[in-house]
mmCIF file of N, CA and C in Angstrom:
data_model
loop_
_atom_site.group_PDB
_atom_site.id
_atom_site.type_symbol
_atom_site.label_atom_id
_atom_site.label_comp_id
_atom_site.label_asym_id
_atom_site.label_seq_id
_atom_site.Cartn_x
_atom_site.Cartn_y
_atom_site.Cartn_z
ATOM 1 N N UNK A 1 13.856 0.663 -11.309
ATOM 2 C CA UNK A 1 14.990 0.083 -10.590
ATOM 3 C C UNK A 1 15.454 1.099 -9.541
ATOM 4 N N UNK A 2 15.612 0.652 -8.327
ATOM 5 C CA UNK A 2 16.094 1.516 -7.245
ATOM 6 C C UNK A 2 17.561 1.864 -7.486
ATOM 7 N N UNK A 3 17.987 2.987 -6.925
ATOM 8 C CA UNK A 3 19.355 3.454 -7.131
ATOM 9 C C UNK A 3 20.397 2.436 -6.684
ATOM 10 N N UNK A 4 20.065 1.645 -5.672
ATOM 11 C CA UNK A 4 21.038 0.677 -5.160
ATOM 12 C C UNK A 4 21.067 -0.627 -5.957
ATOM 13 N N UNK A 5 20.064 -0.821 -6.834
ATOM 14 C CA UNK A 5 20.034 -2.048 -7.631
ATOM 15 C C UNK A 5 21.048 -1.971 -8.772
ATOM 16 N N UNK A 6 21.597 -3.103 -9.075
ATOM 17 C CA UNK A 6 22.593 -3.218 -10.130
ATOM 18 C C UNK A 6 21.891 -3.600 -11.435
ATOM 19 N N UNK A 7 22.252 -2.976 -12.539
ATOM 20 C CA UNK A 7 21.700 -3.346 -13.838
ATOM 21 C C UNK A 7 22.521 -4.496 -14.421
ATOM 22 N N UNK A 8 21.984 -5.146 -15.416
ATOM 23 C CA UNK A 8 22.712 -6.232 -16.089
ATOM 24 C C UNK A 8 24.017 -5.708 -16.687
ATOM 25 N N UNK A 9 23.975 -4.536 -17.275
ATOM 26 C CA UNK A 9 25.175 -3.941 -17.882
ATOM 27 C C UNK A 9 26.252 -3.699 -16.825
ATOM 28 N N UNK A 10 25.848 -3.197 -15.664
ATOM 29 C CA UNK A 10 26.812 -2.971 -14.588
ATOM 30 C C UNK A 10 27.406 -4.293 -14.107
ATOM 31 N N UNK A 11 26.573 -5.315 -14.012
ATOM 32 C CA UNK A 11 27.058 -6.629 -13.580
ATOM 33 C C UNK A 11 28.140 -7.129 -14.529
ATOM 34 N N UNK A 12 27.909 -7.013 -15.818
ATOM 35 C CA UNK A 12 28.894 -7.465 -16.810
ATOM 36 C C UNK A 12 30.215 -6.716 -16.628
ATOM 37 N N UNK A 13 30.138 -5.425 -16.322
ATOM 38 C CA UNK A 13 31.352 -4.632 -16.131
ATOM 39 C C UNK A 13 32.107 -5.024 -14.862
ATOM 40 N N UNK A 14 31.404 -5.577 -13.885
ATOM 41 C CA UNK A 14 32.015 -5.918 -12.597
ATOM 42 C C UNK A 14 32.390 -7.392 -12.458
ATOM 43 N N UNK A 15 32.062 -8.208 -13.442
ATOM 44 C CA UNK A 15 32.196 -9.658 -13.272
ATOM 45 C C UNK A 15 33.640 -10.110 -13.034
ATOM 46 N N UNK A 16 34.598 -9.465 -13.675
ATOM 47 C CA UNK A 16 35.998 -9.851 -13.460
ATOM 48 C C UNK A 16 36.407 -9.609 -12.012
ATOM 49 N N UNK A 17 36.061 -8.440 -11.494
ATOM 50 C CA UNK A 17 36.383 -8.147 -10.092
ATOM 51 C C UNK A 17 35.681 -9.130 -9.154
ATOM 52 N N UNK A 18 34.457 -9.486 -9.489
ATOM 53 C CA UNK A 18 33.718 -10.457 -8.671
ATOM 54 C C UNK A 18 34.431 -11.805 -8.669
ATOM 55 N N UNK A 19 34.800 -12.278 -9.839
ATOM 56 C CA UNK A 19 35.450 -13.582 -9.947
ATOM 57 C C UNK A 19 36.838 -13.586 -9.311
ATOM 58 N N UNK A 20 37.509 -12.453 -9.350
ATOM 59 C CA UNK A 20 38.841 -12.347 -8.745
ATOM 60 C C UNK A 20 38.773 -11.971 -7.264
ATOM 61 N N UNK A 21 37.543 -11.847 -6.762
ATOM 62 C CA UNK A 21 37.286 -11.511 -5.356
ATOM 63 C C UNK A 21 37.932 -10.200 -4.928
ATOM 64 N N UNK A 22 37.895 -9.213 -5.824
ATOM 65 C CA UNK A 22 38.418 -7.882 -5.517
ATOM 66 C C UNK A 22 37.305 -6.838 -5.448
ATOM 67 N N UNK A 23 36.081 -7.273 -5.605
ATOM 68 C CA UNK A 23 34.935 -6.378 -5.551
ATOM 69 C C UNK A 23 34.686 -5.971 -4.096
ATOM 70 N N UNK A 24 34.570 -4.665 -3.815
ATOM 71 C CA UNK A 24 34.288 -4.237 -2.434
ATOM 72 C C UNK A 24 33.009 -4.898 -1.905
ATOM 73 N N UNK A 25 32.937 -5.076 -0.597
ATOM 74 C CA UNK A 25 31.832 -5.793 0.020
ATOM 75 C C UNK A 25 30.470 -5.238 -0.394
ATOM 76 N N UNK A 26 30.315 -3.922 -0.386
ATOM 77 C CA UNK A 26 29.011 -3.327 -0.729
ATOM 78 C C UNK A 26 28.626 -3.632 -2.179
ATOM 79 N N UNK A 27 29.592 -3.578 -3.084
ATOM 80 C CA UNK A 27 29.322 -3.888 -4.485
ATOM 81 C C UNK A 27 29.048 -5.385 -4.660
ATOM 82 N N UNK A 28 29.763 -6.200 -3.909
ATOM 83 C CA UNK A 28 29.562 -7.649 -3.972
ATOM 84 C C UNK A 28 28.136 -8.005 -3.544
ATOM 85 N N UNK A 29 27.654 -7.339 -2.511
ATOM 86 C CA UNK A 29 26.294 -7.587 -2.040
ATOM 87 C C UNK A 29 25.275 -7.216 -3.118
ATOM 88 N N UNK A 30 25.457 -6.073 -3.771
ATOM 89 C CA UNK A 30 24.566 -5.659 -4.871
ATOM 90 C C UNK A 30 24.653 -6.643 -6.029
ATOM 91 N N UNK A 31 25.857 -7.096 -6.329
ATOM 92 C CA UNK A 31 26.096 -8.056 -7.405
ATOM 93 C C UNK A 31 25.317 -9.348 -7.139
ATOM 94 N N UNK A 32 25.482 -9.883 -5.941
ATOM 95 C CA UNK A 32 24.833 -11.149 -5.596
ATOM 96 C C UNK A 32 23.322 -10.996 -5.481
ATOM 97 N N UNK A 33 22.860 -9.825 -5.060
ATOM 98 C CA UNK A 33 21.420 -9.567 -5.015
ATOM 99 C C UNK A 33 20.843 -9.594 -6.432
ATOM 100 N N UNK A 34 21.554 -9.010 -7.369
ATOM 101 C CA UNK A 34 21.110 -9.017 -8.767
ATOM 102 C C UNK A 34 21.071 -10.451 -9.298
ATOM 103 N N UNK A 35 22.116 -11.231 -8.991
ATOM 104 C CA UNK A 35 22.155 -12.623 -9.444
ATOM 105 C C UNK A 35 20.963 -13.418 -8.933
ATOM 106 N N UNK A 36 20.539 -13.127 -7.723
ATOM 107 C CA UNK A 36 19.415 -13.847 -7.119
ATOM 108 C C UNK A 36 18.110 -13.588 -7.866
ATOM 109 N N UNK A 37 18.058 -12.485 -8.624
ATOM 110 C CA UNK A 37 16.823 -12.125 -9.322
ATOM 111 C C UNK A 37 16.917 -12.224 -10.841
ATOM 112 N N UNK A 38 18.097 -12.511 -11.374
ATOM 113 C CA UNK A 38 18.279 -12.445 -12.829
ATOM 114 C C UNK A 38 18.909 -13.734 -13.359
ATOM 115 N N UNK A 39 18.084 -14.590 -13.939
ATOM 116 C CA UNK A 39 18.588 -15.850 -14.484
ATOM 117 C C UNK A 39 19.574 -15.631 -15.624
ATOM 118 N N UNK A 40 19.374 -14.578 -16.416
ATOM 119 C CA UNK A 40 20.287 -14.298 -17.523
ATOM 120 C C UNK A 40 21.699 -14.015 -17.035
ATOM 121 N N UNK A 41 21.819 -13.202 -16.005
ATOM 122 C CA UNK A 41 23.139 -12.880 -15.464
ATOM 123 C C UNK A 41 23.736 -14.066 -14.717
ATOM 124 N N UNK A 42 22.895 -14.855 -14.086
ATOM 125 C CA UNK A 42 23.373 -16.063 -13.413
ATOM 126 C C UNK A 42 23.964 -17.028 -14.438
ATOM 127 N N UNK A 43 23.295 -17.156 -15.572
ATOM 128 C CA UNK A 43 23.820 -17.998 -16.662
ATOM 129 C C UNK A 43 25.116 -17.415 -17.219
ATOM 130 N N UNK A 44 25.180 -16.097 -17.341
ATOM 131 C CA UNK A 44 26.396 -15.445 -17.830
ATOM 132 C C UNK A 44 27.568 -15.730 -16.901
ATOM 133 N N UNK A 45 27.330 -15.640 -15.601
ATOM 134 C CA UNK A 45 28.369 -15.938 -14.619
ATOM 135 C C UNK A 45 28.842 -17.386 -14.761
ATOM 136 N N UNK A 46 27.912 -18.301 -14.933
ATOM 137 C CA UNK A 46 28.273 -19.717 -15.113
ATOM 138 C C UNK A 46 29.110 -19.902 -16.380
ATOM 139 N N UNK A 47 28.743 -19.211 -17.445
ATOM 140 C CA UNK A 47 29.507 -19.297 -18.701
ATOM 141 C C UNK A 47 30.911 -18.737 -18.520
ATOM 142 N N UNK A 48 31.034 -17.640 -17.799
ATOM 143 C CA UNK A 48 32.357 -17.055 -17.560
ATOM 144 C C UNK A 48 33.228 -18.003 -16.743
ATOM 145 N N UNK A 49 32.644 -18.630 -15.738
ATOM 146 C CA UNK A 49 33.411 -19.593 -14.932
ATOM 147 C C UNK A 49 33.850 -20.784 -15.783
ATOM 148 N N UNK A 50 32.963 -21.251 -16.657
ATOM 149 C CA UNK A 50 33.303 -22.370 -17.533
ATOM 150 C C UNK A 50 34.419 -21.967 -18.503
ATOM 151 N N UNK A 51 34.357 -20.781 -19.026
ATOM 152 C CA UNK A 51 35.389 -20.285 -19.937
ATOM 153 C C UNK A 51 36.734 -20.191 -19.223
ATOM 154 N N UNK A 52 36.726 -19.675 -18.016
ATOM 155 C CA UNK A 52 37.968 -19.562 -17.245
ATOM 156 C C UNK A 52 38.561 -20.939 -16.979
ATOM 157 N N UNK A 53 37.704 -21.904 -16.631
ATOM 158 C CA UNK A 53 38.214 -23.271 -16.405
ATOM 159 C C UNK A 53 38.832 -23.835 -17.681
ATOM 160 N N UNK A 54 38.179 -23.628 -18.812
ATOM 161 C CA UNK A 54 38.684 -24.169 -20.076
ATOM 162 C C UNK A 54 39.973 -23.473 -20.503
ATOM 163 N N UNK A 55 40.003 -22.155 -20.395
ATOM 164 C CA UNK A 55 41.171 -21.404 -20.842
ATOM 165 C C UNK A 55 42.295 -21.417 -19.833
ATOM 166 N N UNK A 56 41.977 -21.751 -18.611
ATOM 167 C CA UNK A 56 43.003 -21.800 -17.579
ATOM 168 C C UNK A 56 44.081 -22.814 -17.889
ATOM 169 N N UNK A 57 43.801 -23.718 -18.791
ATOM 170 C CA UNK A 57 44.780 -24.734 -19.175
ATOM 171 C C UNK A 57 45.762 -24.228 -20.230
ATOM 172 N N UNK A 58 45.465 -23.100 -20.820
ATOM 173 C CA UNK A 58 46.350 -22.526 -21.830
ATOM 174 C C UNK A 58 47.447 -21.719 -21.151
ATOM 175 N N UNK A 59 48.623 -21.806 -21.696
ATOM 176 C CA UNK A 59 49.700 -20.941 -21.227
ATOM 177 C C UNK A 59 50.036 -19.976 -22.350
ATOM 178 N N UNK A 60 50.679 -18.899 -22.007
ATOM 179 C CA UNK A 60 51.052 -17.918 -23.018
ATOM 180 C C UNK A 60 51.946 -18.558 -24.080
ATOM 181 N N UNK A 61 52.807 -19.452 -23.666
ATOM 182 C CA UNK A 61 53.712 -20.125 -24.601
ATOM 183 C C UNK A 61 52.989 -21.083 -25.537
ATOM 184 N N UNK A 62 51.789 -21.517 -25.152
ATOM 185 C CA UNK A 62 51.075 -22.480 -25.992
ATOM 186 C C UNK A 62 50.320 -21.801 -27.146
ATOM 187 N N UNK A 63 50.308 -20.473 -27.164
ATOM 188 C CA UNK A 63 49.631 -19.733 -28.228
ATOM 189 C C UNK A 63 50.676 -19.243 -29.211
ATOM 190 N N UNK A 64 50.464 -19.584 -30.466
ATOM 191 C CA UNK A 64 51.415 -19.179 -31.494
ATOM 192 C C UNK A 64 51.514 -17.654 -31.545
ATOM 193 N N UNK A 65 52.714 -17.123 -31.791
ATOM 194 C CA UNK A 65 52.906 -15.665 -31.799
ATOM 195 C C UNK A 65 51.946 -14.925 -32.729
ATOM 196 N N UNK A 66 51.687 -15.458 -33.916
ATOM 197 C CA UNK A 66 50.789 -14.760 -34.847
ATOM 198 C C UNK A 66 49.356 -14.738 -34.305
ATOM 199 N N UNK A 67 48.924 -15.836 -33.710
ATOM 200 C CA UNK A 67 47.579 -15.895 -33.126
ATOM 201 C C UNK A 67 47.485 -14.911 -31.968
ATOM 202 N N UNK A 68 48.506 -14.875 -31.153
ATOM 203 C CA UNK A 68 48.546 -13.946 -30.026
ATOM 204 C C UNK A 68 48.454 -12.501 -30.531
ATOM 205 N N UNK A 69 49.216 -12.179 -31.553
ATOM 206 C CA UNK A 69 49.186 -10.839 -32.156
ATOM 207 C C UNK A 69 47.797 -10.519 -32.690
ATOM 208 N N UNK A 70 47.204 -11.455 -33.415
ATOM 209 C CA UNK A 70 45.876 -11.239 -33.996
ATOM 210 C C UNK A 70 44.819 -11.009 -32.916
ATOM 211 N N UNK A 71 44.872 -11.795 -31.859
ATOM 212 C CA UNK A 71 43.910 -11.629 -30.768
ATOM 213 C C UNK A 71 44.063 -10.281 -30.079
ATOM 214 N N UNK A 72 45.294 -9.893 -29.822
ATOM 215 C CA UNK A 72 45.524 -8.592 -29.202
ATOM 216 C C UNK A 72 45.015 -7.460 -30.082
ATOM 217 N N UNK A 73 45.188 -7.595 -31.376
ATOM 218 C CA UNK A 73 44.708 -6.565 -32.300
ATOM 219 C C UNK A 73 43.187 -6.499 -32.290
ATOM 220 N N UNK A 74 42.537 -7.641 -32.240
ATOM 221 C CA UNK A 74 41.072 -7.674 -32.176
ATOM 222 C C UNK A 74 40.583 -6.960 -30.922
ATOM 223 N N UNK A 75 41.213 -7.237 -29.788
ATOM 224 C CA UNK A 75 40.807 -6.594 -28.539
ATOM 225 C C UNK A 75 41.065 -5.094 -28.581
ATOM 226 N N UNK A 76 42.182 -4.679 -29.130
ATOM 227 C CA UNK A 76 42.475 -3.247 -29.233
ATOM 228 C C UNK A 76 41.432 -2.546 -30.111
ATOM 229 N N UNK A 77 41.108 -3.155 -31.240
ATOM 230 C CA UNK A 77 40.120 -2.583 -32.146
ATOM 231 C C UNK A 77 38.747 -2.519 -31.493
ATOM 232 N N UNK A 78 38.396 -3.547 -30.725
ATOM 233 C CA UNK A 78 37.106 -3.583 -30.043
ATOM 234 C C UNK A 78 37.006 -2.452 -29.027
ATOM 235 N N UNK A 79 38.079 -2.196 -28.310
ATOM 236 C CA UNK A 79 38.050 -1.142 -27.289
ATOM 237 C C UNK A 79 37.917 0.246 -27.927
ATOM 238 N N UNK A 80 38.380 0.404 -29.160
ATOM 239 C CA UNK A 80 38.299 1.697 -29.827
ATOM 240 C C UNK A 80 36.873 2.027 -30.261
ATOM 241 N N UNK A 81 36.057 1.008 -30.479
ATOM 242 C CA UNK A 81 34.680 1.231 -30.959
ATOM 243 C C UNK A 81 33.800 1.836 -29.931
#
């Protein structure tokens, strides 16, 4: 892999910025170049977009406090690993 090519792992780390359109132009170009060659990452991007559409209908108030607490704890524990 050339130094300028993006790995699948790097793409996953950048996907939020890509979807929020905050990825710098040079990184966006590398991101899209990788997508053009990697069906797995293209499928991952499609899944992320589908998830955002589905979850976009949820509001913070629609999640029970205990569920919200449990989810936050899961994410905190995951980041510690």
